[in-house]
mmCIF file of C-alpha atoms and ligand atoms in Angstrom:
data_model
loop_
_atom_site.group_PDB
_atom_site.id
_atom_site.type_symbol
_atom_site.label_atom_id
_atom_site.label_comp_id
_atom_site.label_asym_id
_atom_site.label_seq_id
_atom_site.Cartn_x
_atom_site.Cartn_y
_atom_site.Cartn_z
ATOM 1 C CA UNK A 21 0.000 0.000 0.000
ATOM 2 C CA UNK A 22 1.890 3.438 -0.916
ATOM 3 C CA UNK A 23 0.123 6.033 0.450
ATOM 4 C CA UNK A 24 0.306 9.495 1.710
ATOM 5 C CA UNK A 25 -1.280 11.792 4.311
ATOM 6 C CA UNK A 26 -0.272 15.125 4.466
ATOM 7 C CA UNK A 27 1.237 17.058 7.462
ATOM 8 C CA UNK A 28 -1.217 18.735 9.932
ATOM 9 C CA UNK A 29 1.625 21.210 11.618
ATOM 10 C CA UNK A 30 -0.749 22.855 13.994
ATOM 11 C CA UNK A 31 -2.128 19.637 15.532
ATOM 12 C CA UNK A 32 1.895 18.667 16.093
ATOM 13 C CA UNK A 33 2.113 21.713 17.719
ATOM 14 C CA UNK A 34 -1.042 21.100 20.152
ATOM 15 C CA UNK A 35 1.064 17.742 20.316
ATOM 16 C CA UNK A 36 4.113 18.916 21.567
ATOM 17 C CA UNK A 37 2.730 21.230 24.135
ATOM 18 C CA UNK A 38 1.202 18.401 26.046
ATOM 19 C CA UNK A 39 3.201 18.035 29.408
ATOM 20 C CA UNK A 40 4.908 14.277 28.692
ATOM 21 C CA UNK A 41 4.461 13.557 32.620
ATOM 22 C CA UNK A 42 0.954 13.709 32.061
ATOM 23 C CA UNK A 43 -1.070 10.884 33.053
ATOM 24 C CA UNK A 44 -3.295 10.476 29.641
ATOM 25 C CA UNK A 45 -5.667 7.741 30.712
ATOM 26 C CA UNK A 46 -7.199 10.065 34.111
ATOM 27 C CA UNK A 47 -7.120 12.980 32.095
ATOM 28 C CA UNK A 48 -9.546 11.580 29.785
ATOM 29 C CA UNK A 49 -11.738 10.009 31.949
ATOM 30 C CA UNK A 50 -11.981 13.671 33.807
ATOM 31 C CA UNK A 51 -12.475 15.386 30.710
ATOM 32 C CA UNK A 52 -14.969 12.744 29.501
ATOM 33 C CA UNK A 53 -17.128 13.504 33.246
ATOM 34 C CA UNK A 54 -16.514 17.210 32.381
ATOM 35 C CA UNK A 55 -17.550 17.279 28.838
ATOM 36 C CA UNK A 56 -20.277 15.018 29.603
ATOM 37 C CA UNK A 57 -19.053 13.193 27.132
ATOM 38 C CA UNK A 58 -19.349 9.833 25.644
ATOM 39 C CA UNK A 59 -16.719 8.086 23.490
ATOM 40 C CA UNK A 60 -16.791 5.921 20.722
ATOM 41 C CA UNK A 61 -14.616 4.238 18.598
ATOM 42 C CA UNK A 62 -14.333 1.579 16.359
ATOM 43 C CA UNK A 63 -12.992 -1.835 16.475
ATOM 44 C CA UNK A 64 -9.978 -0.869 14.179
ATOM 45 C CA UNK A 65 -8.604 1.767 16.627
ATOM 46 C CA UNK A 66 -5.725 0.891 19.012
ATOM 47 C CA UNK A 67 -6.175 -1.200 22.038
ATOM 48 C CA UNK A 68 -5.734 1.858 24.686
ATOM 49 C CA UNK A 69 -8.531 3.732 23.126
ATOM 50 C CA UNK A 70 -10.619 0.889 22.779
ATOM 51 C CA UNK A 71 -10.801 0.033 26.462
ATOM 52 C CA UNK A 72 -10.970 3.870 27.281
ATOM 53 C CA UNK A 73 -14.402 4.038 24.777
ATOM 54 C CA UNK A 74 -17.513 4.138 26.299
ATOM 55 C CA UNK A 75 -18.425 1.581 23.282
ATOM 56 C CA UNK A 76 -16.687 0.007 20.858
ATOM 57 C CA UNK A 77 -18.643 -1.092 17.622
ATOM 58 C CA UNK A 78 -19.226 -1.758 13.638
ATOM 59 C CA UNK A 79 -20.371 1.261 12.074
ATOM 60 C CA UNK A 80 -23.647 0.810 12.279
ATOM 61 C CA UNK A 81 -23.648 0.073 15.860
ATOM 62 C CA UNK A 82 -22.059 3.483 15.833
ATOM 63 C CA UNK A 83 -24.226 5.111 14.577
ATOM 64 C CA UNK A 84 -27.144 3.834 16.441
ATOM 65 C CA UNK A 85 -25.316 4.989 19.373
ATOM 66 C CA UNK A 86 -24.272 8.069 18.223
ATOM 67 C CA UNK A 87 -28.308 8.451 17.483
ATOM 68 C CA UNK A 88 -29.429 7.324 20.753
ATOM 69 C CA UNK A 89 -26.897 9.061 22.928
ATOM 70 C CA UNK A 90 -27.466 11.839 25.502
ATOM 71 C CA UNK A 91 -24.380 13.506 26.013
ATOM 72 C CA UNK A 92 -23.215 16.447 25.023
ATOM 73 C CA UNK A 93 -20.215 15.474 23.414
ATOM 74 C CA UNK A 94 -19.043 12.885 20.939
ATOM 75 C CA UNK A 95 -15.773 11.927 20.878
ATOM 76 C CA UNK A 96 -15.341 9.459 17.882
ATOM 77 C CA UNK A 97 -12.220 6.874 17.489
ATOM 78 C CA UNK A 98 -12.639 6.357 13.726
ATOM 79 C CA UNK A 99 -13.164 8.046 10.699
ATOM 80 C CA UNK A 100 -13.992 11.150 9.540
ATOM 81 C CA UNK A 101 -17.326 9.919 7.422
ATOM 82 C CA UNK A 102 -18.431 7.730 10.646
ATOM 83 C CA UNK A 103 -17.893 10.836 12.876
ATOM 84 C CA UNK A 104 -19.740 13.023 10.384
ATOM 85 C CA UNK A 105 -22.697 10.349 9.947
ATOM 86 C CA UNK A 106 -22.951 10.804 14.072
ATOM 87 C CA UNK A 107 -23.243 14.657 13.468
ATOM 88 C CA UNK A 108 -25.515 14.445 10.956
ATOM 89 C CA UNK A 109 -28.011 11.962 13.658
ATOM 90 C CA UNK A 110 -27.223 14.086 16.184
ATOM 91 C CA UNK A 111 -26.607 17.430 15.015
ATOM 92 C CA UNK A 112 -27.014 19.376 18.646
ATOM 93 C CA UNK A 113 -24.445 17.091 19.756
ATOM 94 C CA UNK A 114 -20.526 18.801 19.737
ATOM 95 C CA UNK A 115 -19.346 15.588 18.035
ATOM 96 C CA UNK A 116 -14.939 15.674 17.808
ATOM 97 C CA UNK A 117 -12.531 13.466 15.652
ATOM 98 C CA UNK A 118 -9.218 13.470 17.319
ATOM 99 C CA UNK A 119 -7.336 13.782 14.016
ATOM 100 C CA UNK A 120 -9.416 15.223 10.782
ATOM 101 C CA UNK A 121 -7.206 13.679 8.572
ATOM 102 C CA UNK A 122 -8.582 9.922 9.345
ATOM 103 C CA UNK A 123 -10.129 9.681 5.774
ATOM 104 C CA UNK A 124 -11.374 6.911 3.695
ATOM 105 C CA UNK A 125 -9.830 5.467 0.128
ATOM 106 C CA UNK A 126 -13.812 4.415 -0.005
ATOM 107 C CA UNK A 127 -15.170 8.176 0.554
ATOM 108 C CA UNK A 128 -11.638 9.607 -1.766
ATOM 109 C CA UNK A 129 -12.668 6.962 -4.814
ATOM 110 C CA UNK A 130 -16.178 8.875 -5.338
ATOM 111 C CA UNK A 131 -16.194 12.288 -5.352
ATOM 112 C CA UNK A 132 -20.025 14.170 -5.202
ATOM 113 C CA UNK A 133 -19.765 15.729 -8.550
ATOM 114 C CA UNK A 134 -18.705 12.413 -10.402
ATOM 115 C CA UNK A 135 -21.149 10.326 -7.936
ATOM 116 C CA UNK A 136 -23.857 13.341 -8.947
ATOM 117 C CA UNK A 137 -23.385 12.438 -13.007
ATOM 118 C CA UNK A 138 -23.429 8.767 -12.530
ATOM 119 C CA UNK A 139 -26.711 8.885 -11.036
ATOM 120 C CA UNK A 140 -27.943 11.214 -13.664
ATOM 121 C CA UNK A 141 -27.004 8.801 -16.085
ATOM 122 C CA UNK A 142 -29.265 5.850 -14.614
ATOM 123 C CA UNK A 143 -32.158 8.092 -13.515
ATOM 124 C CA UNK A 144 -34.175 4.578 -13.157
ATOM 125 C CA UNK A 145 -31.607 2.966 -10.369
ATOM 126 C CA UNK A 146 -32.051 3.841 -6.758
ATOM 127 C CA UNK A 147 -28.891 4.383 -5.100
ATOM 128 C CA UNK A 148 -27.386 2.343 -2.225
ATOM 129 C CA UNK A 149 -24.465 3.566 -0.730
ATOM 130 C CA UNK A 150 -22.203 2.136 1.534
ATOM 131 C CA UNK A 151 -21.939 4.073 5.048
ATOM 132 C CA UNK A 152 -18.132 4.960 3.689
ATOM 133 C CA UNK A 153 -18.904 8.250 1.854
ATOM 134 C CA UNK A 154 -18.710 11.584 2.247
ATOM 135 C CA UNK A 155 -21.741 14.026 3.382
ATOM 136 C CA UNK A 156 -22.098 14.993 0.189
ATOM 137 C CA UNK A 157 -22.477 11.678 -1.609
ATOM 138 C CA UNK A 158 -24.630 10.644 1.266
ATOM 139 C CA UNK A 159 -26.712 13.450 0.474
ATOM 140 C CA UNK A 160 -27.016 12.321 -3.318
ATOM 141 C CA UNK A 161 -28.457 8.413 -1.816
ATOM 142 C CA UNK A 162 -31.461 6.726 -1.508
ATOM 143 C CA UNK A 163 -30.495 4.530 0.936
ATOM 144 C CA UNK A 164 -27.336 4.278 3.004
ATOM 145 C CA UNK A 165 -26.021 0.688 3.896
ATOM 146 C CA UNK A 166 -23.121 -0.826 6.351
ATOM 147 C CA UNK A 167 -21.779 -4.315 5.414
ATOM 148 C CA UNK A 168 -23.460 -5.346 8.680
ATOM 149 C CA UNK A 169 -27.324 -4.968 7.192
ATOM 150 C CA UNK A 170 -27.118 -4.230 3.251
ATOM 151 C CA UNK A 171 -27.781 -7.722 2.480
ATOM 152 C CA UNK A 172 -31.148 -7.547 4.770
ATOM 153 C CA UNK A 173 -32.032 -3.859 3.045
ATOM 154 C CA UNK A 174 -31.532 -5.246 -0.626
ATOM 155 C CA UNK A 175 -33.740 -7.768 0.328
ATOM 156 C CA UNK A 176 -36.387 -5.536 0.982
ATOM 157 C CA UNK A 177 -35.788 -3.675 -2.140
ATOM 158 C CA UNK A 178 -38.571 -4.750 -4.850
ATOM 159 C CA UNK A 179 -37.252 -7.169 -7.114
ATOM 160 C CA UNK A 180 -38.029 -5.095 -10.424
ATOM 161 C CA UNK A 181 -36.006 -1.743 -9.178
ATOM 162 C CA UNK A 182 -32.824 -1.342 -10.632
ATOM 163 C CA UNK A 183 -29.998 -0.315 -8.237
ATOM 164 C CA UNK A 184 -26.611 1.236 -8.276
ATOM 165 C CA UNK A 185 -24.255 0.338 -5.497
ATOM 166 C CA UNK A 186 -21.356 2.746 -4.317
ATOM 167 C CA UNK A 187 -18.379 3.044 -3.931
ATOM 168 C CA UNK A 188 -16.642 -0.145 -3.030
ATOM 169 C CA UNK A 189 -17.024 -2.837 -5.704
ATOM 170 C CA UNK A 190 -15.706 -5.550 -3.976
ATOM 171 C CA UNK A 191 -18.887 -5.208 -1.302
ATOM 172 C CA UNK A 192 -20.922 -4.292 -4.149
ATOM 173 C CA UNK A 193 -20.193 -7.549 -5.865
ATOM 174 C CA UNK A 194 -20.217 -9.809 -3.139
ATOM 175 C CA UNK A 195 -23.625 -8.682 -2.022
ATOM 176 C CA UNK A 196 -24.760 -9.167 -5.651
ATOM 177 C CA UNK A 197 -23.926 -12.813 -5.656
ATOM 178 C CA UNK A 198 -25.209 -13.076 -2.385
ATOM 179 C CA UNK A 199 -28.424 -11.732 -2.843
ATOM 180 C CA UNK A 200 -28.990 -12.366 -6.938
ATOM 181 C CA UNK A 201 -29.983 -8.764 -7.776
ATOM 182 C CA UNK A 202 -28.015 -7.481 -10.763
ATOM 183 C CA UNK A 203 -26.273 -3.863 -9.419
ATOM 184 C CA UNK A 204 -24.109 -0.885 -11.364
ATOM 185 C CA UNK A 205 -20.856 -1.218 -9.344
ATOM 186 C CA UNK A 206 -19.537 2.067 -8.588
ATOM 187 C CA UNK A 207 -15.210 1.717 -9.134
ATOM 188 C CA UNK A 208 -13.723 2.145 -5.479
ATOM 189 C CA UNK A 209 -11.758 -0.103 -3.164
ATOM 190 C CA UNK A 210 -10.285 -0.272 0.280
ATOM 191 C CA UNK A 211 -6.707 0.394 0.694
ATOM 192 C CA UNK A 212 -6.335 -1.784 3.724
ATOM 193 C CA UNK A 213 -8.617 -4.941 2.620
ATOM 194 C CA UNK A 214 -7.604 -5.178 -1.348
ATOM 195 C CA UNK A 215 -4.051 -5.291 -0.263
ATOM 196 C CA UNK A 216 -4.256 -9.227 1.198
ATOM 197 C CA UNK A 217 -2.666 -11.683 -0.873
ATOM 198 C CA UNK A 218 -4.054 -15.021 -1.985
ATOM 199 C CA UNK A 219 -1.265 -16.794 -2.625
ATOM 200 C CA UNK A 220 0.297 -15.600 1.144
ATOM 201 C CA UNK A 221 -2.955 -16.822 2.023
ATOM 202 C CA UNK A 222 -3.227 -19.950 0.327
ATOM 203 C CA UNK A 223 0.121 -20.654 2.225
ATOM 204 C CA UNK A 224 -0.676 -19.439 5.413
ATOM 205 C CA UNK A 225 -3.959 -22.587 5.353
ATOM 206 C CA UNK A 226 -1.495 -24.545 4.671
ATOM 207 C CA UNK A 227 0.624 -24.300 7.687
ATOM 208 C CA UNK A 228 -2.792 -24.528 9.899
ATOM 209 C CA UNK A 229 -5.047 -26.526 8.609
ATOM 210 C CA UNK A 230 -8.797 -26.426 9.564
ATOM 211 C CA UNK A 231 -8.503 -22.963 10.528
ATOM 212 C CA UNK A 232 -11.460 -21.054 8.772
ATOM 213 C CA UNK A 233 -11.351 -17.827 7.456
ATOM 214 C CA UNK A 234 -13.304 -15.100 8.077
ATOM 215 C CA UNK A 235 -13.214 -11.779 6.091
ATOM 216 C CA UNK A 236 -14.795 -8.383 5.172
ATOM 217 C CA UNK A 237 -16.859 -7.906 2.420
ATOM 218 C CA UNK A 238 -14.162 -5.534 1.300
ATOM 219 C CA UNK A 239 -11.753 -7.969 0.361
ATOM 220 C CA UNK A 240 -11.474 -8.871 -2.942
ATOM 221 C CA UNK A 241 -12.985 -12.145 -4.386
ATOM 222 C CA UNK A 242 -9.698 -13.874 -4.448
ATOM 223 C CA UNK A 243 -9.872 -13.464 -0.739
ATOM 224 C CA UNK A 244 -13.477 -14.240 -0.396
ATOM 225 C CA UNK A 245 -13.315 -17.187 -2.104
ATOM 226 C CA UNK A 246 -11.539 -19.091 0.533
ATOM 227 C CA UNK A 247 -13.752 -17.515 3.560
ATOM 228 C CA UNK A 248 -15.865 -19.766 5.795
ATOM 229 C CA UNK A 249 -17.386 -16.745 7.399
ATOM 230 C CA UNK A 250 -18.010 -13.828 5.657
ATOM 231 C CA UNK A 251 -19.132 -10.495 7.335
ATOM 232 C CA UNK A 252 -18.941 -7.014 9.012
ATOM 233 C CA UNK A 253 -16.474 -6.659 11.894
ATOM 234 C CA UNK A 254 -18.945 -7.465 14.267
ATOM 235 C CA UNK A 255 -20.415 -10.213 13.049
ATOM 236 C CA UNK A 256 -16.674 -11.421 12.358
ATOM 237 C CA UNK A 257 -16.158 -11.029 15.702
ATOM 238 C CA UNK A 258 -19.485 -12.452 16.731
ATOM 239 C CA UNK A 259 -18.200 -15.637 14.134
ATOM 240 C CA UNK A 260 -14.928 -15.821 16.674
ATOM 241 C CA UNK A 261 -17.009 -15.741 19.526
ATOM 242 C CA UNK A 262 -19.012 -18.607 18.815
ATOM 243 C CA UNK A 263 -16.471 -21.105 16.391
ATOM 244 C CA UNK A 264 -15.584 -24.028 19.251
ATOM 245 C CA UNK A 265 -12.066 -24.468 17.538
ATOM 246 C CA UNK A 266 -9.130 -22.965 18.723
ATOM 247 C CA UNK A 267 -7.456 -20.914 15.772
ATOM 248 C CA UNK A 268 -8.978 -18.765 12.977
ATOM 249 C CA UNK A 269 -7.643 -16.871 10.200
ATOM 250 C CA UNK A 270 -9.116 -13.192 10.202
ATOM 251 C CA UNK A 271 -8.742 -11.012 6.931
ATOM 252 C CA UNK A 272 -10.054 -7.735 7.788
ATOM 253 C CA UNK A 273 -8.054 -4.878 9.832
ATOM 254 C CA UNK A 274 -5.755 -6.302 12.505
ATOM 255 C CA UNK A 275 -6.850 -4.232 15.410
ATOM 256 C CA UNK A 276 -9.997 -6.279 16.226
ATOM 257 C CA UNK A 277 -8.058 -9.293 17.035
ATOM 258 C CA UNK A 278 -7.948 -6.934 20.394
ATOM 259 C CA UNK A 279 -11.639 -7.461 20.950
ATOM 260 C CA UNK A 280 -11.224 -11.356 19.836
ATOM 261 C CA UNK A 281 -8.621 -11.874 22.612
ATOM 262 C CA UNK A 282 -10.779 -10.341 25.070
ATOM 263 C CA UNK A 283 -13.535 -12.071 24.631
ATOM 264 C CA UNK A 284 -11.898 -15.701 23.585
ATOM 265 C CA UNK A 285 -8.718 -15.357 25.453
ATOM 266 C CA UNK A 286 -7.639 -18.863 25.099
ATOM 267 C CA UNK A 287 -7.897 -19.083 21.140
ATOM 268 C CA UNK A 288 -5.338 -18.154 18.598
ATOM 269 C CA UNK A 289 -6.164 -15.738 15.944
ATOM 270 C CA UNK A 290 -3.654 -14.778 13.256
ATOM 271 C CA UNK A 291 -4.231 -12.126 10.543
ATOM 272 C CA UNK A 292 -4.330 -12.350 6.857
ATOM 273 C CA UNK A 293 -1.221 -11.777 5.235
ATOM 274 C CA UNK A 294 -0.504 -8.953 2.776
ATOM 275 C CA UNK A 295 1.558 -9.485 -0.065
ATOM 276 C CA UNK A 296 4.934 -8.772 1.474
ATOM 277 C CA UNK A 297 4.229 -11.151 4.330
ATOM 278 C CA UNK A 298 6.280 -8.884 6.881
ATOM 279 C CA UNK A 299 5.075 -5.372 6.285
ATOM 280 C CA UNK A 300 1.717 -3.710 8.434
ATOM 281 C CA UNK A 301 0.029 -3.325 5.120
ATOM 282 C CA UNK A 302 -3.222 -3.902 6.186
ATOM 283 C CA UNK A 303 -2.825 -1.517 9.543
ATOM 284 C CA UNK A 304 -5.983 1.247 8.469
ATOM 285 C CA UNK A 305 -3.406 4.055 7.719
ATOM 286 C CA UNK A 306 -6.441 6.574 8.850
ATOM 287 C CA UNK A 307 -7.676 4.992 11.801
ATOM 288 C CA UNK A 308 -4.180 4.972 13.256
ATOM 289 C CA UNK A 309 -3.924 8.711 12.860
ATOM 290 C CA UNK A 310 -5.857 8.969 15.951
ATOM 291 C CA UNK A 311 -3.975 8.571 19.768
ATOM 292 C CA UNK A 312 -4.892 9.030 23.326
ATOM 293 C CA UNK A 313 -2.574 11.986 22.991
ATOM 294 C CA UNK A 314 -5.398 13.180 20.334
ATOM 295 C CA UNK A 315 -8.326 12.381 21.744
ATOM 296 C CA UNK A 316 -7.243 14.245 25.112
ATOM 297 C CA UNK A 317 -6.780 17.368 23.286
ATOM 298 C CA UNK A 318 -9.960 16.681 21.513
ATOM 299 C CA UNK A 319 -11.896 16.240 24.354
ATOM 300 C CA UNK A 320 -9.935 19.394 26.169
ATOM 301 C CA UNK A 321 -10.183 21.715 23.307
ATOM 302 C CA UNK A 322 -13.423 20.632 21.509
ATOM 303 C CA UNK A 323 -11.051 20.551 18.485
ATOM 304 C CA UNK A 324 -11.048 19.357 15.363
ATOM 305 C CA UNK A 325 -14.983 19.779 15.535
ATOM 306 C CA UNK A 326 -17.242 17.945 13.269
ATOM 307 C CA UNK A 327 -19.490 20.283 11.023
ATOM 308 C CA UNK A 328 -21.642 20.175 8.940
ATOM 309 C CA UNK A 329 -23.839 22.868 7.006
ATOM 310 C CA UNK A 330 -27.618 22.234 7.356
ATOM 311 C CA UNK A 331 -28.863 22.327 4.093
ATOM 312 C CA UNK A 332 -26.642 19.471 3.405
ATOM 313 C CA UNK A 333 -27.006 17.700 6.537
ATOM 314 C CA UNK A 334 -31.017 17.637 5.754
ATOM 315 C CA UNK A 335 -30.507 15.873 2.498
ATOM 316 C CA UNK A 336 -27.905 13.248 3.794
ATOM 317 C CA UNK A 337 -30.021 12.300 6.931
ATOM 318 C CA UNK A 338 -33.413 10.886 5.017
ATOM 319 C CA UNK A 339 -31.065 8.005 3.419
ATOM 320 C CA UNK A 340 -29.435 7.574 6.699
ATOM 321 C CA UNK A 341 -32.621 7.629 8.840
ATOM 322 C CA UNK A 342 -33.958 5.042 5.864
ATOM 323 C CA UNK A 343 -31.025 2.806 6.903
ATOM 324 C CA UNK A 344 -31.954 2.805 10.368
ATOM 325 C CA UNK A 345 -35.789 1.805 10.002
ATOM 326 C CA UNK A 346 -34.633 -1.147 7.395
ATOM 327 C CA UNK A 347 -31.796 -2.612 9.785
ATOM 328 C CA UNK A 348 -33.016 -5.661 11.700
ATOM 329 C CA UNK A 349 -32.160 -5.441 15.299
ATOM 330 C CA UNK A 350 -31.272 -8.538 16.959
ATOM 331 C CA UNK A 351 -33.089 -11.123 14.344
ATOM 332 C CA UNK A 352 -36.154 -8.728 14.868
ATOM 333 C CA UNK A 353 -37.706 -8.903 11.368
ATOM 334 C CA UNK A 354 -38.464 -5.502 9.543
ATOM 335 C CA UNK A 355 -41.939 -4.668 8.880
ATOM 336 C CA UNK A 356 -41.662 -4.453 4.543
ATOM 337 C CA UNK A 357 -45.084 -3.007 4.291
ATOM 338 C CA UNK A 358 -44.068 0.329 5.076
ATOM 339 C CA UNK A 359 -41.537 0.493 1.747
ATOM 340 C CA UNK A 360 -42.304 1.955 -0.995
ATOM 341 C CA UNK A 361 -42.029 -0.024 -4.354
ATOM 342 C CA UNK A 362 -40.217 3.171 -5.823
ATOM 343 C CA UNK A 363 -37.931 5.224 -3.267
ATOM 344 C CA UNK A 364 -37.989 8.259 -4.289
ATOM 345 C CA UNK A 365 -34.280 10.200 -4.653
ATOM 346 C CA UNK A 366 -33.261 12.113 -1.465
HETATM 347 P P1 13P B 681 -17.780 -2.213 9.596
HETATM 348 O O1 13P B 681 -19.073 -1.557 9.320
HETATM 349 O O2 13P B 681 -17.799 -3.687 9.364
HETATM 350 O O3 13P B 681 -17.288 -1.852 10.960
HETATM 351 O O4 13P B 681 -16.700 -1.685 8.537
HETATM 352 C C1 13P B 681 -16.253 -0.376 8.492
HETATM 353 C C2 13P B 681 -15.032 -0.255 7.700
HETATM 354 O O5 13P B 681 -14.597 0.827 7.383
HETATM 355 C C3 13P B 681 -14.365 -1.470 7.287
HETATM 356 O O6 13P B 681 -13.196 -1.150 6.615
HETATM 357 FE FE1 SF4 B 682 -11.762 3.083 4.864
HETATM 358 FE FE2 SF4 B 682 -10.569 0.756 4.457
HETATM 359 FE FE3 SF4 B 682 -9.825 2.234 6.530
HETATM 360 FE FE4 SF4 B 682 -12.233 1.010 6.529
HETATM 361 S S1 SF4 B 682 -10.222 0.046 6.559
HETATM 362 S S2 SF4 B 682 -11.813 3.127 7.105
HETATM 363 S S3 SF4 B 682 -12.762 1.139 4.349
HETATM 364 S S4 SF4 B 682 -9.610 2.756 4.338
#
């Protein structure tokens, strides 16, 4: 993976003021009883802020909490388009990012004006985007999706409407095969999950054998093909919860093996190899942007701050709020009478 995020010189400087002797973990649980503040983060973030998160989730889970919550402040361990997606449920909310710069190759591969002309183009598709977007594109959706409950919302999509998926291709595609509806891929990846290797993998099966494999959606098929479980990160982790063997391969971001451990302490769980079998390739470049360091000063400054402007907030929250009502909770089944047989465009 070569890639490159710029320099943000005034947040090094906030950085390097911070008294070394300080004691990181107490300051932010007094800042997070101050704020009133809750904290979430994702299971790709580090281990430190993990356990110091009031909840740790998938991004839908995320999002339901960032809905449901009634602090005052959000402090959100992940990415800038999950942080913005909590503003835009809860936009009285001060919701913070401890580094703006955690992006998305997912939100970067579809930019609003070319996202804009390729629904114009297929004015008879209804657009289902995946929950890694920007505002913007959100805005342009029918329907948002996470990996953890498109398969259930496509299923209550009549089976005569013609849909466009976007951006990633790879979850695009797998939930086409999956589900047998014929979609418009939109051309975007994810750095982290199209980097695994099949042949490192192939090898790595080799050396333990009977070891499933579970994966993201966002791997490519070469990967996918040899998964036994396939799945968001909390159902992958739900998967390593419940599989009475001892070792399992996981191909999806290496952090969550944190979670795994925790909860399954006497298993073995080994990542996915890239294709140089030594580097950190598939390390979320964006999600490690953000530190305790960070999320101190976020929570002590109120900086960076999440905004959004309201005419665009207004348009991007119908698709999102459309997500929420078609998500089963718990194996509760959604009531399907309520959906219209054409969704109109936000
Ligand atoms: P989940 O919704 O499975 O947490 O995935 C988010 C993500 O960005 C995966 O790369
Ligand atoms: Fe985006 Fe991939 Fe990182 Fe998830 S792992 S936040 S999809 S770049």
């Amino acid at each position: 993976m070569n890639f490159h995020i710029p320099k943000d010189s005034i947040l090094e400087g906030r950085i390097a003021a911070v008294d070394p002797t300080l004691d990181l973990e107490a300051e932010i649980n007094r800042l997070r009883g101050k704020r009133n503040a809750v904290i979430l983060a994702h299971y790709y973030q580090d281990p430190e802020i993990q356990d110091i998160a009031d909840f740790v989730g998938d991004s839908l889970d995320l999002a339901r909490k960032a809905a449901a919550t009634d602090a005052d402040v959000i402090a959100f361990c992940g990415v800038k388009f999950m942080a913005e997606g909590a503003k835009i449920l809860s936009p009285g909310k001060t919701v913070v990012l401890p580094d703006m710069r955690a992006g998305c190759s997912l939100e970067d591969s579809c930019p609003p004006d070319r996202f804009e002309a390729f629904r114009n183009q297929h004015p008879d598709h209804i657009s289902l985007t995946y929950i890694n977007c920007s505002v913007a594109v959100k805005a342009l959706s029918d329907i948002i999706v996470t990996s953890s409950n498109a398969e259930a919302i496509i299923n209550q999509i009549p089976k005569d409407q013609k849909i466009l998926f976007a951006p990633d291709k790879y979850l695009g595609g797998y939930l086409s095969k999956k589900t047998g509806r014929d979609m418009l891929l939109w051309d975007g990846t994810c750095i982290v999950h199209e980097d695994f290797s099949e042949k490192e993998l192939i090898k790595l099966k080799a050396k333990h054998p009977g070891a499933p494999v579970a994966a993201h959606p966002e791997c490519p098929p070469s990967i996918l093909n040899h998964a036994d479980h396939i799945g968001s990160t909390s159902s992958i982790l739900k998967f390593s919860r419940e599989y009475a063997g001892d070792t399992i391969i996981i191909a999806t971001e290496p952090h969550i093996i944190h979670q795994m451990q925790k909860a399954s302490p006497g298993k073995t769980f080994i990542g996915a190899p890239a294709a140089d079998g030594n580097c950190n390739c598939n390390d979320c470049p964006f999600m490690a942007l953000n530190t305790m360091e960070k999320l101190y000063l976020a929570l002590r400054d109120l900086q960076p701050e999440i905004t959004v402007p309201e005419e665009v907030r207004i348009k991007a929250l119908k698709p999102l709020e459309r997500m929420l009502e078609m998500s089963p909770i718990q194996g509760v089944q959604p009531d399907l009478s309520e959906i219209p047989a054409q969704i109109p465009a936000a």
